[in-house]
CSV table of C-alpha atoms in Angstrom, one decimal:
chain,number,residue,atom,x,y,z
S,16,MET,CA,-89.0,96.3,11.0
S,17,LYS,CA,-90.9,94.2,14.0
S,18,TYR,CA,-90.0,95.1,17.4
S,19,GLN,CA,-87.9,92.4,19.6
S,20,HIS,CA,-88.4,92.2,23.2
S,21,PRO,CA,-84.9,92.1,25.0
S,22,PHE,CA,-86.1,89.4,27.3
S,23,ALA,CA,-86.8,87.2,24.5
S,24,SER,CA,-83.6,87.5,23.2
S,25,CYS,CA,-82.0,86.4,26.6
S,26,ALA,CA,-84.3,84.0,27.9
S,27,VAL,CA,-83.9,81.7,24.4
S,28,PRO,CA,-80.4,80.8,25.0
S,29,LEU,CA,-81.1,80.2,28.3
S,30,VAL,CA,-83.8,78.1,27.5
S,31,LEU,CA,-82.1,75.9,24.9
S,32,SER,CA,-78.7,75.5,27.0
S,33,TRP,CA,-80.7,74.1,30.1
S,34,LEU,CA,-81.0,70.7,29.1
S,35,PRO,CA,-77.3,70.2,28.2
S,36,ILE,CA,-76.6,71.9,31.2
S,37,ARG,CA,-78.7,69.9,33.6
S,38,ARG,CA,-77.1,66.7,32.3
S,39,GLY,CA,-73.6,67.8,32.9
S,40,LEU,CA,-74.5,68.8,36.4
S,41,SER,CA,-75.9,65.5,36.9
S,42,LEU,CA,-73.1,63.5,35.6
S,43,THR,CA,-71.1,61.7,38.3
S,44,VAL,CA,-67.0,61.2,38.4
S,45,LYS,CA,-67.5,57.5,37.7
S,46,GLU,CA,-69.7,58.4,34.6
S,47,ALA,CA,-67.5,60.9,33.4
S,48,LEU,CA,-64.5,58.6,33.4
S,49,ASN,CA,-66.3,55.6,31.7
S,50,ASP,CA,-68.1,57.7,28.9
S,51,TYR,CA,-65.8,58.1,25.6
S,52,GLY,CA,-68.0,60.1,23.3
S,53,ILE,CA,-69.9,57.4,21.5
S,54,GLN,CA,-71.1,59.0,18.5
S,55,MET,CA,-67.5,60.7,17.7
S,56,VAL,CA,-65.6,57.4,18.4
S,57,VAL,CA,-67.8,55.0,16.6
S,58,LYS,CA,-67.6,57.0,13.6
S,59,GLU,CA,-63.8,57.4,13.7
S,60,ILE,CA,-62.7,54.1,14.2
S,61,LYS,CA,-66.2,52.4,12.8
S,62,LEU,CA,-66.6,49.9,15.8
S,63,PRO,CA,-70.1,48.5,15.8
S,64,LYS,CA,-72.2,49.9,18.8
S,65,ARG,CA,-73.3,46.5,20.0
S,66,LEU,CA,-69.8,45.6,20.5
S,67,LEU,CA,-69.1,48.6,22.1
S,68,SER,CA,-71.9,48.8,24.4
S,69,ARG,CA,-71.1,45.2,25.8
S,70,LEU,CA,-67.5,45.5,26.5
S,71,PRO,CA,-66.3,47.4,29.9
S,72,ARG,CA,-65.5,50.9,29.2
S,73,PRO,CA,-62.1,51.0,30.2
S,74,VAL,CA,-61.6,48.0,27.5
S,75,VAL,CA,-63.4,50.3,24.9
S,76,LEU,CA,-61.0,53.3,25.9
S,77,SER,CA,-57.8,51.3,25.4
S,78,MET,CA,-59.5,49.8,21.9
S,79,CYS,CA,-59.9,53.3,20.6
S,80,ARG,CA,-56.3,54.9,21.8
S,81,ALA,CA,-54.7,51.6,20.0
S,82,LEU,CA,-57.0,52.2,17.0
S,83,GLU,CA,-55.7,56.2,16.8
S,84,ASN,CA,-52.4,55.9,15.0
S,85,ARG,CA,-53.6,53.7,12.0
S,86,ARG,CA,-50.1,53.2,10.8
S,87,ARG,CA,-48.5,52.5,14.0
S,88,PHE,CA,-51.2,49.7,15.2
S,89,MET,CA,-51.0,47.8,11.5
S,90,LEU,CA,-47.4,47.6,11.5
S,91,ASN,CA,-47.7,46.5,15.2
S,92,VAL,CA,-50.4,43.7,14.3
S,93,ALA,CA,-48.6,42.6,11.1
S,94,MET,CA,-45.4,42.0,13.0
S,95,LEU,CA,-47.2,39.8,15.5
S,96,THR,CA,-49.1,37.9,12.9
S,97,PHE,CA,-45.8,37.3,11.3
S,98,GLY,CA,-44.2,35.9,14.0
S,99,GLY,CA,-47.5,34.0,14.9
S,100,LEU,CA,-47.7,32.3,11.9
S,101,LEU,CA,-44.1,31.4,11.7
S,102,PHE,CA,-44.5,29.7,15.5
S,103,VAL,CA,-47.7,28.1,14.3
S,104,GLY,CA,-46.3,26.4,11.6
S,105,ILE,CA,-43.2,25.3,12.9
S,106,LEU,CA,-44.7,24.1,16.5
S,107,GLY,CA,-47.2,22.4,14.3
S,108,THR,CA,-44.8,20.5,12.0
S,109,ILE,CA,-43.0,19.2,15.4
S,110,VAL,CA,-46.5,17.8,16.6
S,111,SER,CA,-46.9,16.1,13.3
S,112,ILE,CA,-43.4,14.6,13.5
S,113,ASN,CA,-44.2,13.2,16.7
S,114,THR,CA,-47.3,11.8,15.5
S,115,ALA,CA,-45.8,10.5,12.9
S,116,LEU,CA,-43.1,8.9,14.6
S,117,SER,CA,-45.7,7.1,17.2
S,118,ASP,CA,-47.5,5.7,14.4
S,119,ASN,CA,-44.3,4.5,12.7
S,120,MET,CA,-43.4,2.7,16.2
S,121,LYS,CA,-46.6,1.0,16.3
S,122,ALA,CA,-46.1,-0.9,13.3
S,123,ARG,CA,-43.0,-2.4,15.1
S,124,ARG,CA,-45.1,-4.6,17.9
S,125,PHE,CA,-42.0,-5.9,19.5
S,126,ASP,CA,-39.9,-4.8,22.1
S,127,PHE,CA,-36.3,-5.6,21.3
S,128,GLN,CA,-34.6,-7.1,18.1
S,129,PHE,CA,-31.4,-9.2,18.3
S,130,THR,CA,-29.3,-10.0,15.2
S,131,ALA,CA,-27.6,-13.2,15.1
S,132,GLY,CA,-24.0,-13.8,13.5
S,133,SER,CA,-25.4,-16.6,11.2
S,134,TYR,CA,-28.9,-17.6,9.9
S,135,ALA,CA,-30.8,-20.2,11.9
S,136,ASP,CA,-33.8,-21.9,10.9
S,137,MET,CA,-37.1,-21.7,13.3
S,138,PRO,CA,-36.7,-24.8,15.1
S,139,GLU,CA,-33.3,-23.8,16.7
S,140,ILE,CA,-34.3,-20.3,17.9
S,141,ASP,CA,-37.6,-21.9,19.3
S,142,SER,CA,-36.1,-24.1,21.5
S,143,ILE,CA,-33.9,-21.5,22.8
S,144,MET,CA,-36.7,-18.7,23.1
S,145,LYS,CA,-38.7,-21.3,25.0
S,146,GLY,CA,-36.2,-21.3,27.9
S,147,ILE,CA,-37.4,-17.9,29.1
S,148,PRO,CA,-40.8,-18.2,29.1
S,149,ARG,CA,-40.9,-15.5,32.0
S,150,LEU,CA,-39.9,-12.9,30.1
S,151,VAL,CA,-40.8,-13.2,26.6
S,152,ASP,CA,-44.9,-13.1,25.5
S,153,ALA,CA,-44.5,-13.9,21.6
S,154,TYR,CA,-40.9,-13.8,19.3
S,155,GLU,CA,-40.7,-14.2,15.3
S,156,VAL,CA,-37.4,-15.2,13.7
S,157,TRP,CA,-36.4,-13.1,10.7
S,158,GLY,CA,-33.6,-13.4,7.9
S,159,GLU,CA,-31.4,-10.6,7.5
S,160,THR,CA,-28.3,-9.6,5.1
S,161,THR,CA,-26.7,-7.0,3.2
S,162,GLY,CA,-26.4,-6.2,-0.2
S,163,VAL,CA,-24.8,-4.0,-2.4
S,164,PHE,CA,-26.9,-2.0,-5.0
S,165,VAL,CA,-26.0,-2.0,-8.6
S,166,TYR,CA,-27.1,0.0,-11.5
S,167,PRO,CA,-28.2,-1.1,-15.2
S,168,ASP,CA,-24.5,0.2,-16.3
S,169,GLY,CA,-22.9,-2.2,-13.8
S,170,ARG,CA,-22.0,0.4,-11.3
S,171,THR,CA,-22.1,-0.7,-7.4
S,172,GLY,CA,-23.7,1.9,-5.2
S,173,ASN,CA,-24.7,2.0,-1.4
S,174,LEU,CA,-24.6,-0.9,1.0
S,175,TYR,CA,-28.4,-2.1,2.2
S,176,ARG,CA,-29.9,-4.0,4.7
S,177,LEU,CA,-32.5,-6.6,3.9
S,178,THR,CA,-35.1,-8.4,6.0
S,179,ALA,CA,-37.1,-11.3,5.3
S,180,MET,CA,-40.2,-12.2,7.5
S,181,ASP,CA,-43.8,-13.9,6.6
S,182,HIS,CA,-46.0,-12.7,4.7
S,183,ASP,CA,-48.5,-12.5,7.8
S,184,SER,CA,-46.0,-11.2,10.2
S,185,GLU,CA,-47.8,-10.0,13.5
S,186,MET,CA,-44.5,-8.1,14.8
S,187,PHE,CA,-44.1,-5.8,11.9
S,188,VAL,CA,-47.2,-4.2,10.3
S,189,PRO,CA,-46.2,-1.4,8.2
S,190,GLU,CA,-48.1,1.7,6.7
S,191,ILE,CA,-48.1,1.0,2.8
S,192,MET,CA,-47.8,4.1,0.9
S,193,GLU,CA,-48.0,2.7,-2.5
S,194,GLY,CA,-48.5,-0.8,-4.3
S,195,ARG,CA,-49.1,-3.8,-1.4
S,196,TRP,CA,-47.3,-5.7,1.3
S,197,LEU,CA,-45.4,-9.2,0.9
S,198,GLN,CA,-47.8,-12.2,-0.1
S,199,LYS,CA,-47.6,-15.8,-0.1
S,200,GLY,CA,-45.4,-17.1,-2.8
S,201,ASP,CA,-43.3,-13.9,-3.4
S,202,THR,CA,-40.1,-15.0,-4.6
S,203,ASN,CA,-38.4,-11.9,-5.8
S,204,ALA,CA,-40.6,-9.3,-4.5
S,205,ILE,CA,-39.4,-6.4,-2.1
S,206,VAL,CA,-41.4,-3.8,-0.4
S,207,VAL,CA,-38.7,-0.4,0.4
S,208,SER,CA,-39.3,2.7,2.4
S,209,PHE,CA,-39.3,5.9,1.0
S,210,GLU,CA,-36.4,6.8,2.3
S,211,PHE,CA,-34.8,4.3,-0.1
S,212,LEU,CA,-36.6,5.8,-3.0
S,213,ASN,CA,-35.1,9.4,-2.3
S,214,ASN,CA,-31.7,8.0,-2.7
S,215,GLU,CA,-32.4,5.6,-5.5
S,216,PRO,CA,-33.7,6.9,-9.0
S,217,TYR,CA,-36.6,4.1,-8.8
S,218,THR,CA,-40.2,3.9,-8.2
S,219,LEU,CA,-43.1,1.5,-7.9
S,220,GLY,CA,-42.6,-1.6,-10.4
S,221,ASP,CA,-39.5,-1.1,-11.5
S,222,SER,CA,-36.5,-3.7,-11.1
S,223,VAL,CA,-33.8,-3.4,-9.3
S,224,SER,CA,-30.3,-5.4,-8.4
S,225,PHE,CA,-28.3,-6.3,-5.3
S,226,LYS,CA,-25.1,-8.0,-5.0
S,227,PHE,CA,-24.4,-10.6,-2.3
S,228,GLY,CA,-20.9,-11.7,-2.1
S,229,SER,CA,-20.2,-12.7,-6.0
S,230,THR,CA,-23.7,-13.1,-6.6
S,231,THR,CA,-25.9,-10.5,-8.2
S,232,GLN,CA,-30.1,-11.2,-7.8
S,233,GLU,CA,-33.1,-8.7,-9.3
S,234,MET,CA,-35.8,-8.1,-7.4
S,235,THR,CA,-38.9,-5.7,-7.9
S,236,ILE,CA,-40.4,-3.4,-6.1
S,237,VAL,CA,-44.3,-4.1,-5.2
S,238,GLY,CA,-45.1,-1.9,-2.5
S,239,ILE,CA,-43.4,1.6,-1.0
S,240,MET,CA,-44.2,1.6,3.0
S,241,LYS,CA,-43.8,5.1,5.4
S,242,GLU,CA,-41.1,3.7,7.8
S,243,ILE,CA,-39.1,7.2,9.4
S,244,GLY,CA,-35.3,6.7,9.8
S,245,SER,CA,-34.2,3.7,7.9
S,246,GLN,CA,-33.6,3.0,4.2
S,247,SER,CA,-35.5,-0.5,4.8
S,248,ILE,CA,-35.9,-3.3,2.2
S,249,TYR,CA,-38.2,-6.2,2.8
S,250,LEU,CA,-38.7,-9.4,1.2
S,251,ALA,CA,-40.4,-12.7,1.9
S,252,ARG,CA,-38.7,-15.7,3.5
S,253,ASP,CA,-39.3,-18.0,0.3
S,254,GLY,CA,-37.7,-15.4,-1.7
S,255,PHE,CA,-34.7,-15.1,1.1
S,256,LYS,CA,-34.0,-18.6,0.8
S,257,ASN,CA,-33.8,-19.0,-2.8
S,258,LEU,CA,-32.1,-16.0,-3.6
S,259,ILE,CA,-29.5,-15.0,-1.0
S,260,PRO,CA,-26.5,-17.6,-0.7
S,261,ASP,CA,-26.1,-19.4,2.5
S,262,LYS,CA,-22.8,-17.7,3.5
S,263,ALA,CA,-24.7,-14.4,3.1
S,264,GLN,CA,-27.7,-15.1,5.4
S,265,ARG,CA,-28.2,-14.0,8.9
S,266,CYS,CA,-31.3,-13.9,11.4
S,267,SER,CA,-32.8,-11.6,13.7
S,268,VAL,CA,-35.0,-12.2,16.6
S,269,ALA,CA,-37.8,-9.6,17.3
S,270,VAL,CA,-39.3,-10.5,20.7
S,271,ARG,CA,-42.3,-9.2,22.6
S,272,THR,CA,-41.8,-8.9,26.4
S,273,VAL,CA,-44.2,-9.8,28.9
S,274,PRO,CA,-45.8,-6.7,30.4
S,275,GLN,CA,-44.7,-6.2,33.8
S,276,ASN,CA,-43.7,-3.6,36.1
S,277,ARG,CA,-40.0,-3.2,35.6
S,278,ARG,CA,-37.8,-1.1,33.6
S,279,GLN,CA,-37.5,-2.5,29.7
S,280,ARG,CA,-33.7,-1.9,30.0
S,281,LEU,CA,-33.3,-4.3,32.7
S,282,VAL,CA,-35.4,-7.0,30.8
S,283,TYR,CA,-33.3,-5.9,27.7
S,284,ARG,CA,-30.2,-7.0,29.4
S,285,GLU,CA,-31.3,-10.4,30.7
S,286,LEU,CA,-32.3,-11.3,27.4
S,287,GLU,CA,-29.3,-10.5,26.0
S,288,ALA,CA,-27.2,-12.0,28.8
S,289,TYR,CA,-29.2,-15.3,28.3
S,290,LEU,CA,-28.5,-15.3,24.7
S,291,ALA,CA,-24.9,-15.1,25.1
S,292,GLY,CA,-24.9,-18.1,27.2
S,293,THR,CA,-26.3,-20.2,23.9
S,294,ASN,CA,-24.9,-20.7,20.8
S,295,VAL,CA,-26.4,-17.6,19.3
S,296,THR,CA,-24.0,-15.2,18.6
S,297,VAL,CA,-25.4,-11.5,19.1
S,298,VAL,CA,-23.8,-9.1,16.8
S,299,GLN,CA,-26.3,-6.5,16.9
S,300,SER,CA,-29.4,-5.3,19.4
S,301,GLU,CA,-31.6,-2.7,19.2
S,302,SER,CA,-34.7,-1.9,21.6
S,303,LYS,CA,-37.9,-0.1,20.3
S,304,SER,CA,-37.6,2.7,22.8
S,305,GLU,CA,-34.0,3.3,21.9
S,306,ARG,CA,-34.9,3.6,18.2
S,307,TYR,CA,-37.8,6.3,19.0
S,308,GLY,CA,-35.6,8.0,21.2
S,309,ILE,CA,-32.7,8.3,18.6
S,310,LEU,CA,-35.6,9.4,16.1
S,311,LYS,CA,-37.1,12.0,18.0
S,312,SER,CA,-34.0,14.0,19.2
S,313,HIS,CA,-32.7,13.6,15.5
S,314,PHE,CA,-35.9,15.5,13.9
S,315,THR,CA,-36.8,17.7,17.2
S,316,THR,CA,-33.3,18.9,17.6
S,317,THR,CA,-33.6,20.8,14.2
S,318,LEU,CA,-37.1,21.9,14.6
S,319,VAL,CA,-36.6,23.2,18.1
S,320,SER,CA,-34.0,25.6,16.9
S,321,PHE,CA,-36.6,26.7,13.8
S,322,LEU,CA,-39.1,27.3,16.8
S,323,MET,CA,-36.9,29.4,18.7
S,324,VAL,CA,-36.1,31.5,15.6
S,325,ALA,CA,-40.0,32.3,15.4
S,326,ALA,CA,-40.2,32.8,19.1
S,327,MET,CA,-37.5,35.4,18.5
S,328,VAL,CA,-39.4,37.2,15.6
S,329,VAL,CA,-42.6,37.6,18.3
S,330,CYS,CA,-40.4,38.7,20.8
S,331,VAL,CA,-38.7,41.2,18.5
S,332,ALA,CA,-42.7,42.4,17.3
S,333,GLY,CA,-43.5,42.6,21.4
S,334,PHE,CA,-40.3,45.1,21.6
S,335,GLY,CA,-41.6,47.4,19.1
S,336,LEU,CA,-45.3,47.1,20.7
S,337,ALA,CA,-43.3,47.7,24.0
S,338,SER,CA,-41.8,51.2,22.4
S,339,THR,CA,-45.3,52.1,21.0
S,340,MET,CA,-46.8,51.8,24.4
S,341,ASN,CA,-44.3,54.1,25.8
S,342,LEU,CA,-44.7,56.6,23.0
S,343,GLN,CA,-48.5,56.6,23.0
S,344,VAL,CA,-47.8,57.1,27.1
S,345,ALA,CA,-46.1,60.2,26.3
S,346,GLU,CA,-48.7,61.4,24.0
S,347,ARG,CA,-51.2,61.0,26.1
S,348,THR,CA,-49.6,62.4,29.3
S,349,ARG,CA,-52.3,65.6,29.7
S,350,GLU,CA,-55.2,62.9,29.6
S,351,ILE,CA,-53.3,60.5,32.0
S,352,GLY,CA,-53.1,63.5,34.3
S,353,ILE,CA,-56.8,64.3,34.0
S,354,MET,CA,-58.1,60.8,34.8
S,355,LYS,CA,-55.5,60.9,37.7
S,356,ALA,CA,-57.1,64.4,38.9
S,357,MET,CA,-60.7,62.8,38.6
S,358,GLY,CA,-59.9,60.0,40.8
S,359,ALA,CA,-58.2,57.3,38.8
S,360,GLY,CA,-56.2,55.0,40.7
S,361,ASP,CA,-52.2,53.7,39.5
S,362,LYS,CA,-54.0,50.3,39.3
S,363,GLN,CA,-56.7,51.5,36.9
S,364,ILE,CA,-54.3,53.4,34.8
S,365,ARG,CA,-51.9,50.3,34.5
S,366,LYS,CA,-54.8,48.2,33.4
S,367,ILE,CA,-56.1,51.0,30.8
S,368,VAL,CA,-52.5,50.7,29.4
S,369,ARG,CA,-51.9,46.6,29.6
S,370,ALA,CA,-55.5,46.4,27.9
S,371,GLU,CA,-54.1,48.3,25.1
S,372,SER,CA,-51.3,46.2,24.7
S,373,VAL,CA,-53.1,43.0,25.0
S,374,PHE,CA,-56.0,44.0,22.8
S,375,VAL,CA,-53.5,44.1,19.7
S,376,CYS,CA,-51.5,41.0,20.3
S,377,LEU,CA,-55.3,39.1,20.8
S,378,LEU,CA,-56.1,40.6,17.1
S,379,SER,CA,-52.9,39.4,15.7
S,380,TRP,CA,-53.7,35.9,17.4
S,381,GLY,CA,-57.1,36.2,15.9
S,382,ILE,CA,-56.0,36.7,12.6
S,383,SER,CA,-53.2,34.1,13.0
S,384,LEU,CA,-56.1,31.8,13.7
S,385,LEU,CA,-57.7,32.8,10.2
S,386,LEU,CA,-54.6,32.0,8.4
S,387,ALA,CA,-53.3,28.7,10.6
S,388,ILE,CA,-54.5,26.1,8.9
S,389,PRO,CA,-52.5,27.7,5.6
S,390,ALA,CA,-49.6,28.4,7.7
S,391,LEU,CA,-49.5,24.7,8.6
S,392,PHE,CA,-50.1,23.2,5.8
S,393,GLY,CA,-47.4,25.1,4.5
S,394,GLY,CA,-44.6,24.5,7.0
S,395,ILE,CA,-45.8,20.7,7.3
S,396,TYR,CA,-45.0,20.3,3.4
S,397,TYR,CA,-41.9,22.7,3.3
S,398,ILE,CA,-40.1,21.0,6.2
S,399,GLY,CA,-41.7,17.7,5.6
S,400,VAL,CA,-40.7,17.6,2.1
S,401,HIS,CA,-37.8,19.8,1.6
S,402,VAL,CA,-35.7,19.8,4.8
S,403,LEU,CA,-36.7,16.4,6.5
S,404,GLU,CA,-37.6,14.5,3.6
S,405,ILE,CA,-40.2,12.6,5.2
S,406,PRO,CA,-44.0,12.4,4.4
S,407,LEU,CA,-46.1,14.4,6.8
S,408,ILE,CA,-49.9,14.9,7.4
S,409,LEU,CA,-52.0,17.5,9.2
S,410,PRO,CA,-53.3,15.9,12.5
S,411,GLY,CA,-56.1,17.7,14.1
S,412,ALA,CA,-53.9,18.1,17.4
S,413,ALA,CA,-51.1,20.1,15.7
S,414,LEU,CA,-53.8,22.8,14.9
S,415,VAL,CA,-55.3,22.7,18.6
S,416,VAL,CA,-51.9,22.4,20.5
S,417,SER,CA,-50.3,24.9,17.9
S,418,MET,CA,-53.1,28.0,18.7
S,419,LEU,CA,-53.1,27.1,22.4
S,420,ALA,CA,-49.6,27.6,22.6
S,421,LEU,CA,-49.6,30.8,20.4
S,422,PHE,CA,-52.4,31.6,22.6
S,423,ALA,CA,-50.6,31.8,25.8
S,424,PHE,CA,-47.4,33.3,24.4
S,425,THR,CA,-49.2,36.4,22.8
S,426,TRP,CA,-51.1,36.8,25.7
S,427,LEU,CA,-47.6,36.8,28.0
S,428,VAL,CA,-45.9,39.1,25.3
S,429,GLY,CA,-48.8,41.6,25.3
S,430,ARG,CA,-48.8,41.6,29.2
S,431,ASN,CA,-45.2,42.2,29.2
S,432,ALA,CA,-44.8,44.6,26.6
S,433,SER,CA,-47.0,47.2,28.4
S,434,ARG,CA,-45.3,46.8,31.6
S,435,SER,CA,-42.9,49.6,31.4
S,436,ALA,CA,-45.2,51.9,29.9
S,437,GLY,CA,-47.7,50.8,32.8
S,438,LYS,CA,-45.5,51.9,35.5
S,439,ARG,CA,-44.6,55.1,33.7
S,440,ALA,CA,-48.2,56.3,33.3
S,441,ALA,CA,-48.7,55.0,37.2
S,442,ARG,CA,-45.8,57.1,38.3
S,443,MET,CA,-46.8,59.9,36.8
S,444,THR,CA,-48.1,62.7,39.2
S,445,VAL,CA,-51.3,65.4,38.3
S,446,ARG,CA,-48.9,68.1,38.4
S,447,ASP,CA,-46.1,66.4,36.2
S,448,ALA,CA,-49.0,65.6,33.7
S,449,LEU,CA,-50.8,68.8,33.6
S,450,CYS,CA,-47.6,70.6,33.0
S,451,GLN,CA,-46.6,69.1,29.8
S,452,ILE,CA,-47.5,70.8,26.5
């Protein structure tokens, strides 16, 4: 057996421990608080080193603490993501409906429409409308009537309004979904809105019948247009004169007013008063702005209630996150006490707790961003087709507005969810924290 010098057996451990001891003694308080054990944490939560090295250390510490309990973390993210997708889908549908209504109003290139009690020819209306040049920029005279729908077996159905105009009308340029618009020479051709076909079991190219008084006329559907909020039917002026009995004929005047810095309601009243003083009896009148307001109120009232439900789901998920934050503060009482003993202030403690909550919310927002397009398509299709029964498209503004609104909402939820837990951690004294088992 070889002899071992006692000095060597004592010196070797001292030499081997000199480097870690020297490193530990040279470590400042700030470096100790910012250090998070890169090797151990990266291996545990599997975050890339490059990402961790570029983020502020308090943020990295919050991310690591949020990922400690995987089940709790995944449950919070799943609930926030579910509520976020509902929020995005419904808000995107609201934006899509407003876009569709705006496009629908653009097809109506007039400000007011007056319906007279009896049919009047163009010369008579022209002479009347020329008396108010300071208000009227352009006008068109349309024929109007109402007819009862007649089924092939002789049964009668709903009462519909039919409007007759020139094929090259400048006041009304609808969006055609299928088929074509009215053409010169059409006599029994009609163009119907998609809402008319939602009520009647017919399609493009079918023949339909309407009863006007004691006369029944057959017409052919040559086009389907996108007009929201109205089961409209349009036919050419020639067909209107030939098919509709004189007693059933009325007329309406579409008026575009002169642009001016006056309220349209005042112009509307002046036009109505002027027509009341002529031989034209006004039985119905409608302004473009009033129609848009009624349609918008009708659709958005229903969807806003849906949006409130989605917002409540996100808020409930936020309450769950707040409960999780309080629980995690209670679990890390000794850790908070040690940080306070090393010089961490109340503001720093609150920032760490807040960053953990915001990290969870923003991660759910990122997942929602990836799934936003399918959610928007699903929401627009289901609500548009099955609930409101109107064809909708996905405008780019719907995606941008929805995601920005969800980002602001989730950020607010994340900050508020950590408020109680942050105050609790900040109020904690070093003695109370270190006394916890």
